[in-house]
Coordinates of C-alpha atoms in Angstrom, one line a residue:
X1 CA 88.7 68.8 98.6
X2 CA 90.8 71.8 99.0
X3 CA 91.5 73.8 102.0
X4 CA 88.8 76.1 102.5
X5 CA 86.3 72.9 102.1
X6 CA 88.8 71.3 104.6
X7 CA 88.6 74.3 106.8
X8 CA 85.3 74.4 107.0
X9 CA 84.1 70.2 107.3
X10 CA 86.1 70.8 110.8
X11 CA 84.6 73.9 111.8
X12 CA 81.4 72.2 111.7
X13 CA 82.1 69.0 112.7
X14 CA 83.4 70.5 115.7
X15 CA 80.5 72.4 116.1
X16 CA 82.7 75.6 116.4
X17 CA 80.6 77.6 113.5
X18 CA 76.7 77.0 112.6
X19 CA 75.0 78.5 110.3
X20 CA 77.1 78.4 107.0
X21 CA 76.9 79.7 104.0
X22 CA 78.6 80.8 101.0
X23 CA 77.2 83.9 99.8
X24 CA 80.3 84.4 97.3
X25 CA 83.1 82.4 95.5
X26 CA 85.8 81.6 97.9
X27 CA 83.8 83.6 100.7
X28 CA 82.8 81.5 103.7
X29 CA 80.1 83.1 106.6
X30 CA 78.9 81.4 109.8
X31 CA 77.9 82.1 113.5
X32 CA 80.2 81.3 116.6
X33 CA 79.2 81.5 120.1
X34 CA 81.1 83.7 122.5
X35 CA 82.7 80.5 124.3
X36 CA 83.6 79.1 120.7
X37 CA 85.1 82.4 119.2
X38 CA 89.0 81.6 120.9
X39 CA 88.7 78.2 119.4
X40 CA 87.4 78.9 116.3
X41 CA 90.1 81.8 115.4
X42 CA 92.4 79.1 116.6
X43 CA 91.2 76.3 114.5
X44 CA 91.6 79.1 110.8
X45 CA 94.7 80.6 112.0
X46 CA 96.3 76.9 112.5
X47 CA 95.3 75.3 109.5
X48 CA 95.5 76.4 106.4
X49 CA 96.8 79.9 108.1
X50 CA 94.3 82.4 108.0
X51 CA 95.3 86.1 109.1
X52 CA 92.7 88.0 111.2
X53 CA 92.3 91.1 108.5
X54 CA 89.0 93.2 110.2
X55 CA 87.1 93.2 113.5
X56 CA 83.8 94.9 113.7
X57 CA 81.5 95.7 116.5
X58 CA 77.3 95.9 114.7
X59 CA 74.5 97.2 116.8
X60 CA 72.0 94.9 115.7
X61 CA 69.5 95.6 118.6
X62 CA 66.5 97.1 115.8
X63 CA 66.5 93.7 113.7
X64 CA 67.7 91.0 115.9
X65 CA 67.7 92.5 119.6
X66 CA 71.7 91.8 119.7
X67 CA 75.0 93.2 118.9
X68 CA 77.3 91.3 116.7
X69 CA 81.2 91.2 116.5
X70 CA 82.6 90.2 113.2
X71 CA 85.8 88.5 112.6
X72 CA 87.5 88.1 109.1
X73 CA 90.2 85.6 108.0
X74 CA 92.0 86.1 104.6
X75 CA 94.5 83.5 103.7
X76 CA 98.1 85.3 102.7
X77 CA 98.0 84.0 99.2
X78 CA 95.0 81.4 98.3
X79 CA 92.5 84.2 98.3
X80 CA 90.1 83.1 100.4
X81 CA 87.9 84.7 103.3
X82 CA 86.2 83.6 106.1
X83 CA 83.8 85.9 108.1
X84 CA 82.2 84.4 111.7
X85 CA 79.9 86.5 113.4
X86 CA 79.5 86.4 117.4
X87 CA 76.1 87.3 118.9
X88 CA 76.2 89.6 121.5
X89 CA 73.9 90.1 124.2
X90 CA 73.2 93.6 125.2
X91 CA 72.6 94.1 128.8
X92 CA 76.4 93.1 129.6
X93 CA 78.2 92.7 126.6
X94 CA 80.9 90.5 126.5
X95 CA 83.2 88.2 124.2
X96 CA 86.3 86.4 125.3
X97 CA 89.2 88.3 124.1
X98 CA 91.8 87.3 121.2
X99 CA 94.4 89.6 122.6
X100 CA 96.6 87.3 123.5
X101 CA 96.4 85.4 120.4
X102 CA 96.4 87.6 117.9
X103 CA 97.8 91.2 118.1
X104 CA 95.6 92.5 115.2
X105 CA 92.8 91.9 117.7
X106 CA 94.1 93.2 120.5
X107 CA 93.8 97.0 119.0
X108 CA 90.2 96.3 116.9
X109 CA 88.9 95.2 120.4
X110 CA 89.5 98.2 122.2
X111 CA 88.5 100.0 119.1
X112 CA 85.2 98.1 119.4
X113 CA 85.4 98.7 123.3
X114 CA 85.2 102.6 122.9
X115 CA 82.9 102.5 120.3
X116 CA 80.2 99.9 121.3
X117 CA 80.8 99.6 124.9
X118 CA 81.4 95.4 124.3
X119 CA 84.1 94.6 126.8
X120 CA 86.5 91.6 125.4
X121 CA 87.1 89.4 128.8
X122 CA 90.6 88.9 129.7
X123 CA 92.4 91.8 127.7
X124 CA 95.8 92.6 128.5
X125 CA 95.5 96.3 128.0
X126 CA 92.6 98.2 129.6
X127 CA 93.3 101.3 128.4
X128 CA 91.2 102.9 125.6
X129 CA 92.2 103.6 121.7
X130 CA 89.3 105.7 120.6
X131 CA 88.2 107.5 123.3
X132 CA 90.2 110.1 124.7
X133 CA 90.0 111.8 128.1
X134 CA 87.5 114.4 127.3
X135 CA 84.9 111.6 126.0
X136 CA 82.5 111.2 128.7
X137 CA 82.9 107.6 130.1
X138 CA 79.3 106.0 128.9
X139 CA 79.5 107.4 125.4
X140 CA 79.9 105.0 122.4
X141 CA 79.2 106.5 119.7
X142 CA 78.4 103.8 116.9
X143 CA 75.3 101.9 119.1
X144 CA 72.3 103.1 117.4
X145 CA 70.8 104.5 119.9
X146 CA 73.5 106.9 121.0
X147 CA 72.3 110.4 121.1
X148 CA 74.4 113.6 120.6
X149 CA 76.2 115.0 123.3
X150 CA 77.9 117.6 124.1
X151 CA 79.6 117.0 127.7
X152 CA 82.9 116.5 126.5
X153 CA 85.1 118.2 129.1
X154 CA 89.2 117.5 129.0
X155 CA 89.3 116.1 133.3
X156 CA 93.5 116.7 133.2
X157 CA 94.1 113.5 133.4
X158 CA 97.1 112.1 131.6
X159 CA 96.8 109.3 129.5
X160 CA 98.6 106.2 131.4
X161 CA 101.6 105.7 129.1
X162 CA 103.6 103.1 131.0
X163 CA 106.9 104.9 132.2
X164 CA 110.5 103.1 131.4
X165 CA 113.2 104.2 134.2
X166 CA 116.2 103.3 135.3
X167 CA 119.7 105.3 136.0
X168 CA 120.6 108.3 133.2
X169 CA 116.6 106.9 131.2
X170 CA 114.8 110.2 130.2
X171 CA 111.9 111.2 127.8
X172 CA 111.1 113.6 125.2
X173 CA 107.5 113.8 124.3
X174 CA 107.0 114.7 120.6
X175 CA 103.3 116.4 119.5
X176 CA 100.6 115.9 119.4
X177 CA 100.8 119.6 117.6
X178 CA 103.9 119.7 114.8
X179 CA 105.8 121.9 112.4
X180 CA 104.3 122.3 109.4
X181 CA 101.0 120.9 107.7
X182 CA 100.2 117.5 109.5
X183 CA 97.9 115.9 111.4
X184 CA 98.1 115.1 115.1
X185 CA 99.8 112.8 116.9
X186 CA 102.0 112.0 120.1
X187 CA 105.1 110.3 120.3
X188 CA 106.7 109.7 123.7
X189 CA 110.4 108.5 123.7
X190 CA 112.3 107.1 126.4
X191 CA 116.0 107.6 125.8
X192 CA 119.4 106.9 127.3
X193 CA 121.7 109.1 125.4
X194 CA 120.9 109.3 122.6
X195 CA 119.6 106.0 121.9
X196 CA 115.8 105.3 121.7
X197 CA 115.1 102.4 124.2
X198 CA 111.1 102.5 124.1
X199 CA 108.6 104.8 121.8
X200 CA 105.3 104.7 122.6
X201 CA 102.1 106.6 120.3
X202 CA 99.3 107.6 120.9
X203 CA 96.9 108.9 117.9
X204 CA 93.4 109.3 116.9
X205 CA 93.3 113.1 118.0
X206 CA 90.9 113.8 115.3
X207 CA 88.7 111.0 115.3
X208 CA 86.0 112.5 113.0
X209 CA 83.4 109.8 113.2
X210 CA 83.8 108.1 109.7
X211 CA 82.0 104.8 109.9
X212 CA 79.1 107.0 112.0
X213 CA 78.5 109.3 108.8
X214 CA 77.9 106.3 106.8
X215 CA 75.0 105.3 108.5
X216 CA 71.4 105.9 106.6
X217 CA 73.4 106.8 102.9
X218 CA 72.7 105.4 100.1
X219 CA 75.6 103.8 98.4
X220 CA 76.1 106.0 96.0
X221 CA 76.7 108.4 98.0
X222 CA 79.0 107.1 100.4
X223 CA 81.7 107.6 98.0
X224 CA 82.8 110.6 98.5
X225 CA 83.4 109.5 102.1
X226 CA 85.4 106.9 101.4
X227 CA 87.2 108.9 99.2
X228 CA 87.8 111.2 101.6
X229 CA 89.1 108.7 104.1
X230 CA 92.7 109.3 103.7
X231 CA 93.0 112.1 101.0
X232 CA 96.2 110.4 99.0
X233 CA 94.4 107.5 99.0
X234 CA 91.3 108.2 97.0
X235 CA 91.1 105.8 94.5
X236 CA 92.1 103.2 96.9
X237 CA 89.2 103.6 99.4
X238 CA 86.8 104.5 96.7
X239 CA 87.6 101.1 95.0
X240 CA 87.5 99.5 97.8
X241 CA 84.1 100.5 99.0
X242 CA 82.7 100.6 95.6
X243 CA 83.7 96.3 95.3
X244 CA 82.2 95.8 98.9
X245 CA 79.0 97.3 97.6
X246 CA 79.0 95.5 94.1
X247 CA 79.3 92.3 96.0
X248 CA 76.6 93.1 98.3
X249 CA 74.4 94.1 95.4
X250 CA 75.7 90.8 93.4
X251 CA 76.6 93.0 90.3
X252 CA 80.2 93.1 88.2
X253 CA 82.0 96.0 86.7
X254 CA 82.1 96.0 83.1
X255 CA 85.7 95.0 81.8
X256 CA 86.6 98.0 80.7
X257 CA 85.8 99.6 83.5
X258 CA 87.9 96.6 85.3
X259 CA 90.7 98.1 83.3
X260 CA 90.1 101.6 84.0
X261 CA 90.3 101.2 87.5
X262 CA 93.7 99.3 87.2
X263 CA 95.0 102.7 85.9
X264 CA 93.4 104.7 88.3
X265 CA 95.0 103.0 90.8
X266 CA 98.7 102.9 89.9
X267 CA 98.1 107.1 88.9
X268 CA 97.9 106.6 92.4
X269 CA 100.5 105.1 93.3
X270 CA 103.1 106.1 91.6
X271 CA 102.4 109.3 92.5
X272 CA 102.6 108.9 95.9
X273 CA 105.8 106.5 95.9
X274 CA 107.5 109.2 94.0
X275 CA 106.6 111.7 96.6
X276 CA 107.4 109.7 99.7
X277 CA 110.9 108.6 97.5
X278 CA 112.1 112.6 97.8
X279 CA 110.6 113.2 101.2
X280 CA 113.2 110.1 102.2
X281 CA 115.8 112.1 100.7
X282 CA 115.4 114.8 102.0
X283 CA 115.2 114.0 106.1
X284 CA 118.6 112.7 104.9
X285 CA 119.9 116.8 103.8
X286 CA 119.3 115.8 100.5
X287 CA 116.6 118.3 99.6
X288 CA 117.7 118.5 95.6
X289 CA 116.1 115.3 95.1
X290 CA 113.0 116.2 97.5
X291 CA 112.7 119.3 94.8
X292 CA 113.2 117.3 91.7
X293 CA 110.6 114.5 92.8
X294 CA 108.0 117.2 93.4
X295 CA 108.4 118.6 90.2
X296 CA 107.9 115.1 89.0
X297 CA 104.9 114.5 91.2
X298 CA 103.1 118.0 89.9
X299 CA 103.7 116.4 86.5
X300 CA 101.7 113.2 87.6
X301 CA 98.9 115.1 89.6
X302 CA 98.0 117.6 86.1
X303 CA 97.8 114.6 84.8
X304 CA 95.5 113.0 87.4
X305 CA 93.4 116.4 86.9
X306 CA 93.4 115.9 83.2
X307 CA 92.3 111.9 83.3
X308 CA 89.5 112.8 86.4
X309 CA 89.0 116.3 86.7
X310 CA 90.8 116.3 89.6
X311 CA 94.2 116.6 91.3
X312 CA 93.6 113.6 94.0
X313 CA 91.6 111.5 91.2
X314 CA 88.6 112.1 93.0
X315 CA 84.9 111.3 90.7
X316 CA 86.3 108.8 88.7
X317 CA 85.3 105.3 90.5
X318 CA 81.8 104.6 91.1
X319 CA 79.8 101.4 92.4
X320 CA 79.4 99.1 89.7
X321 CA 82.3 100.7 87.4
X322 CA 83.9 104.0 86.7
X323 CA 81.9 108.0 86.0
X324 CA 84.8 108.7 82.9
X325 CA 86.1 107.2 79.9
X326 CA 90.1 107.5 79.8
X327 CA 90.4 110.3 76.7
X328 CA 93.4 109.3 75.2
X329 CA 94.8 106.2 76.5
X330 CA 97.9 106.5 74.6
X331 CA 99.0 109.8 76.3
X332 CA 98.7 108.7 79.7
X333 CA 101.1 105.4 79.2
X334 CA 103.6 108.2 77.3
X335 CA 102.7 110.6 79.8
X336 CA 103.9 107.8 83.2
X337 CA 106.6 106.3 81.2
X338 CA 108.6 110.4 80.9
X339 CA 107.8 110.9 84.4
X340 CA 109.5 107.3 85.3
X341 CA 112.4 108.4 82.9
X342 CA 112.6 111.4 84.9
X343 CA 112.3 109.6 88.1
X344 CA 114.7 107.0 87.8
X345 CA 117.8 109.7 86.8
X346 CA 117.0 111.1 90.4
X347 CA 116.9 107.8 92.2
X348 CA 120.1 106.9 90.4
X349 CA 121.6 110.1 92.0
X350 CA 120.7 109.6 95.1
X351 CA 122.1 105.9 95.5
X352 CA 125.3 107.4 94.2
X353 CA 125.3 109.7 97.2
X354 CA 126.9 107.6 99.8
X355 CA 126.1 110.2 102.4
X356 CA 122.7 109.9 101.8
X357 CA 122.9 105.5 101.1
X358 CA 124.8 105.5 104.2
X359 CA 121.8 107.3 106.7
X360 CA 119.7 104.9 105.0
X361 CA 121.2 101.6 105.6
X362 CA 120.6 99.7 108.2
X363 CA 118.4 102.7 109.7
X364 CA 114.9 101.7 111.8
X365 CA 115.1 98.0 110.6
X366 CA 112.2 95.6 111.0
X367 CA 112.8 92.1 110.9
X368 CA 110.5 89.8 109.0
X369 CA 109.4 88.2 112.1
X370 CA 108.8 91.2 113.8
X371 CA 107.0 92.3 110.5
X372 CA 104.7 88.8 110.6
X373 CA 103.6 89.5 114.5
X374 CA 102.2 93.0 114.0
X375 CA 100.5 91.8 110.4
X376 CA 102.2 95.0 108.6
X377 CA 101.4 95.2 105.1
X378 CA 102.1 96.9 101.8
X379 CA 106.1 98.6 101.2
X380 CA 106.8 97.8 105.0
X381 CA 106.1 94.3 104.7
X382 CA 107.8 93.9 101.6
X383 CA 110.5 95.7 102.4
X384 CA 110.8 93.1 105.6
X385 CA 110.7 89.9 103.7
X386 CA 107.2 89.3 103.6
X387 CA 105.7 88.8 100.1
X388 CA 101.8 90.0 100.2
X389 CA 99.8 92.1 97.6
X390 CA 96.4 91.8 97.7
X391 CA 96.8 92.3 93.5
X392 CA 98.0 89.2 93.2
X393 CA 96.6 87.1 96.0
X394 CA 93.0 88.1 96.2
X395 CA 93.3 89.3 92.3
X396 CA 90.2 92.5 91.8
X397 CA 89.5 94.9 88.9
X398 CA 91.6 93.3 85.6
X399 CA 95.1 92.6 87.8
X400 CA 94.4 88.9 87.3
X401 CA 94.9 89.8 83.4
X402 CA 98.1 91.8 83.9
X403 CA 102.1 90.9 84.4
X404 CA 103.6 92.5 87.6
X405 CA 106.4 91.4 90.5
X406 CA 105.5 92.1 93.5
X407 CA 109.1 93.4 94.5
X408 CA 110.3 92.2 98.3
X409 CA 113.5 92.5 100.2
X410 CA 115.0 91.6 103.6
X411 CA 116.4 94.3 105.5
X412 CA 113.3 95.7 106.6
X413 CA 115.3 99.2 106.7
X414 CA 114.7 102.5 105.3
X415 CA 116.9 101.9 102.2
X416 CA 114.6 98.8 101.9
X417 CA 111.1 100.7 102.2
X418 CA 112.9 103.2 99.9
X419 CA 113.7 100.6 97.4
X420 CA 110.4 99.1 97.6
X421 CA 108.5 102.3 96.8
X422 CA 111.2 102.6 93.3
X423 CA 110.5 98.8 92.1
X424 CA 106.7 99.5 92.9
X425 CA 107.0 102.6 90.6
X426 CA 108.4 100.5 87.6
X427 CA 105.7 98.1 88.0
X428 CA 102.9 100.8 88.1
X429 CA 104.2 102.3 85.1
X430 CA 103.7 98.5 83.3
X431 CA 100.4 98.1 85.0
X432 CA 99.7 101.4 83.4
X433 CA 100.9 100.6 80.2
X434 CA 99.5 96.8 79.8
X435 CA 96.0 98.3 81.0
X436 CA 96.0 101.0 78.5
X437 CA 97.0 98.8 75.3
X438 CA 94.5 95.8 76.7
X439 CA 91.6 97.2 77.5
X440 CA 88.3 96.1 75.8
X441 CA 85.6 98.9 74.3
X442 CA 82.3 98.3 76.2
X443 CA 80.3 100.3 79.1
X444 CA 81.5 101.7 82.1
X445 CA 79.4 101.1 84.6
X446 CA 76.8 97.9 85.2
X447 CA 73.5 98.9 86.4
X448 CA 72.8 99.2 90.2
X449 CA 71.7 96.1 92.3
X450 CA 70.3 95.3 94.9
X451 CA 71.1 94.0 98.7
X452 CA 69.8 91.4 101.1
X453 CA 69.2 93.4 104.7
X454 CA 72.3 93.3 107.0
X455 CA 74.6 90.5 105.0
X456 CA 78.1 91.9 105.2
X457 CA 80.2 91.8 101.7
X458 CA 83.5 92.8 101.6
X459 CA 86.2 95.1 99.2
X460 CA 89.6 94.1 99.1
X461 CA 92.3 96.7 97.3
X462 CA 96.1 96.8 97.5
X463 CA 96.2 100.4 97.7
X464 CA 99.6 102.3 97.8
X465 CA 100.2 101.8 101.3
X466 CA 99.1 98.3 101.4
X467 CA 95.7 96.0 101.7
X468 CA 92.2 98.0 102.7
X469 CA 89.6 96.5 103.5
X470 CA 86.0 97.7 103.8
X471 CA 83.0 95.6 105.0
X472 CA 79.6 96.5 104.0
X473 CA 76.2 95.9 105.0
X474 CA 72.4 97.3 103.7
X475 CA 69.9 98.3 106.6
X476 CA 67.5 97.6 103.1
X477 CA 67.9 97.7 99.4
X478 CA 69.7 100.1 99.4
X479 CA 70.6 102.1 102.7
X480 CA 74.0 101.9 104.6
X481 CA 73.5 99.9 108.0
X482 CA 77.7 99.7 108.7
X483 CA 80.5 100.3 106.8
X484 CA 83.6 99.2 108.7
X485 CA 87.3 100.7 107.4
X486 CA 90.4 99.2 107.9
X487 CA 93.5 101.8 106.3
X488 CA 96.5 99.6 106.1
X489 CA 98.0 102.3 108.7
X490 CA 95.9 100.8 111.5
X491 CA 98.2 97.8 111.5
X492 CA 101.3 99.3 110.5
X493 CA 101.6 102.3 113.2
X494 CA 102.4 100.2 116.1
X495 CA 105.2 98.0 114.0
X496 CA 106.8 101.8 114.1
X497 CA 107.6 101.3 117.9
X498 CA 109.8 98.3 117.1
X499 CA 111.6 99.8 114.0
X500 CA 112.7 102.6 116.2
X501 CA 114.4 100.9 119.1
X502 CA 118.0 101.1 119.3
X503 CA 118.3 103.8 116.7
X504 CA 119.2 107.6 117.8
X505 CA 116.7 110.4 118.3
X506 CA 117.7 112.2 114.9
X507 CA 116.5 109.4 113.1
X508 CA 112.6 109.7 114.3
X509 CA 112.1 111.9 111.2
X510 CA 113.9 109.5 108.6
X511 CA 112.3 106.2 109.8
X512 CA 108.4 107.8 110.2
X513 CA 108.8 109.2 106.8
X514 CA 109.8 106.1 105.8
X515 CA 106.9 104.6 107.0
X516 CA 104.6 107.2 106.3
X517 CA 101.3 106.0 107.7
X518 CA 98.2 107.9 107.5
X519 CA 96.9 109.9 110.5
X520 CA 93.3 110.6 108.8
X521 CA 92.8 106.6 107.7
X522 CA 93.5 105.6 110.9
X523 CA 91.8 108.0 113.2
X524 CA 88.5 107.2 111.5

């Protein structure tokens, strides 16, 4: 008997979940009641050690007269994935709250809070996430039933930040409007000197209603939303969604297109590693090797234009496969491997540079165990000592077939993230390569399937910032009822707070480039 059989003989035998099935391989679903959920979560976060990965409210009220809250469990490395579902009564909502437990859950249940109106009993932290001042108090917008309003009026009110004093303690609030081309967000400091003692966020200034615009699509045509999630993350929330709907529908991409997507993927992110790797550089005064990486980068997005048809790599993954054949794979692997030539002469200079290795080191570290409590993921986690990849431990498209290291170091610093984002480079250039030379002649796409009503399946992609997840579920055949979207940058903003503390004000810019999380993916 292995884990996940052991896992689930004492879920039942407990009679913490009913209802069980296995809809997938290595895939387990069940009910919980509300008074069960704590001990439950408990019970797969124990033993074998689960990780709480997605919470999602579901207005069920048309089908089953109830609203549902969904909690996943993936384990770190054996693949496996455990969904319970808690009915919800809808005249006074109301789960107990795994806040306290879990700090994943303390943010998805004020997310759920603000956007279902289900209130999570015995939350530490009242305040909303979603919902900003000038929502009016009674609107959630995902129920169903919610019509359109227009009463939002901005009451003055501040948000309550909580306020850090003491003799010679000041602050310096940052946004939510910046220099230059980025999206919105506030960042309050609380400073002695120059030393940051507190930083606190606040985000989802342009919440654009995502998840609602999914409602009533067909699938096919929810991918342009997803790809549209986070804009230098295409491919990765494309993918994503697309392998949430396949296993809904029960159907498999043909290999090659398995293949195909692999590629697609690292053009991604390599890319975007090579971008972020000059953008480090230069919020140190290096801006020769922020110039030199965006020549490389244009390089790498003609090419992304000449494999898709477009810059961003948009068009090219589809449910069930891929829309394009790869022209000439031999070019592209030729194409990467240059670029990586080119790439690795510049990161060679710049570790030479001790000015520059010397703003780096030791510069907004976040210790691994720090790391593990928020649940950060991709080049931040690795970069803190934490070995995940989604590639390798919950293997998708044709990774499972392919060599890679998933590269991991310990000072959880900005060198670190830096260093991260060249090894990941190296290996996306290989993936590249290896996929190109191995992949089998055959279609590109299997024909559509279809879904049962309102059974959630599930996409899992280690994009370039880290694990997304989407959840999907049918309203029939072939409708969208909910699609739920969780951007590795939902778990990895708040970890931001911790890297900060005890560095100077100067190096705000350094350590939240080095970061780099997505406004858009987050603020759904």
């Amino acid at each position: 008997m292995n884990d996940l059989d052991r896992l689930v003989r004492t879920l039942t035998e407990d009679d913490l979940v009913t209802r069980v099935t296995r809809p997938r391989p290595g895939e387990v679903h069940g009910r919980v009641n509300a008074s069960s959920i704590r001990g439950a979560a408990e019970q797969i976060s124990r033993e074998p050690g689960g990780r709480l990965i997605l919470m999602a409210g579901d207005d069920r009220r048309v089908a089953t007269h109830q609203f549902l809250v969904h909690y996943v469990f993936a384990h770190p490395r054996d693949g496996w994935l455990v969904r319970v579902a808690v009915p919800v009564t809808p005249g006074s909502p109301s789960v107990p709250s795994l806040a306290p437990f879990h700090y994943a859950a303390s943010r998805f249940e004020r997310e759920i809070r603000d956007q279902f109106g289900i209130e999570f009993a015995g939350h530490p932290d009242p305040r909303p996430l979603v919902r900003h001042a000038f929502w009016p108090e009674d609107y959630h917008p995902l129920r169903t039933d919610e019509p359109a309003r227009h009463d939002f009026v901005d009451d003055g009110r501040p948000f309550p930040f909580t306020e850090v004093g003491g003799e010679g303690v000041y602050e310096i609030p940052v946004g939510p409007v910046h220099a230059g081309v980025i999206e919105p967000g506030h960042f309050r400091f609380s400073v002695l000197g120059e030393t940051i003692i507190d930083m606190k966020s606040r985000l989802y200034f342009t919440h654009k209603g995502t998840e609602k615009l999914f409602e009533g699509r067909r699938a096919a045509d929810g991918v342009e939303l997803a790809e549209r999630i986070s804009g230098d993350t295409s491919v990765g929330h494309a993918l994503a969604y697309a392998q949430a709907v396949e296993a809904a529908t029960l159907i498999e991409a043909p290999p090659r297109a398995q293949y195909l997507r692999v590629i697609l993927l690292e053009l991604e992110r390599l890319y975007n590693h090579v971008t972020d790797f000059g953008a480090i550089a230069n919020d140190t005064g290096f801006a020769v090797a922020h110039a030199q990486c965006y020549r490389i980068r244009e390089g790498l997005l003609r090419l992304n234009k000449q494999v898709t048809g477009s810059r961003l790599l948009r068009g090219s993954i589809v449910p069930g496969g891929v829309a394009k054949d790869l022209a000439d794979a031999l070019d592209v692997a030729s194409t990467v491997e240059a670029a990586l030539k080119d790439f690795e002469e510049v990161v060679s200079l710049c570790l030479q540079n001790t000015l520059l290795v010397d703003r780096l080191e030791g510069t907004g570290a976040l210790d691994s165990a720090a790391a593990a409590d928020f649940g950060v993921l991709g080049y931040v986690a690795r970069a803190s000592g934490l070995d995940i990849d989604a590639r390798r431990d919950q293997p998708f498209a044709a990774y499972g077939h392919l060599a890679f290291d998933v590269p991991v170091f310990t000072t959880g610093d900005v060198k670190a993230r830096a260093l991260v984002r060249v090894e990941e480079a190296r290996q996306a250039v290989s993936l590249v390569r290896q996929a190109c030379r191995a992949m089998p002649a055959g279609p590109l796409r299997a024909p559509s399937g279809t879904a049962d009503p309102y059974e959630p399946a599930f996409g899992i992609v280690e994009g370039w910032r880290g694990r997304i997840v989407h959840m999907v579920a049918f309203a029939d055949d072939t409708t969208l009822h909910r699609v739920k979207v969780v951007d590795p940058s939902f778990f990895n903003w708040p970890a931001l707070s911790v890297a900060l503390m005890d560095n100077i004000v100067p190096d705000f810019p350094l350590c939240n480039k080095s970061f780099n999380q997505s406004y858009s993916g987050n603020d759904l």
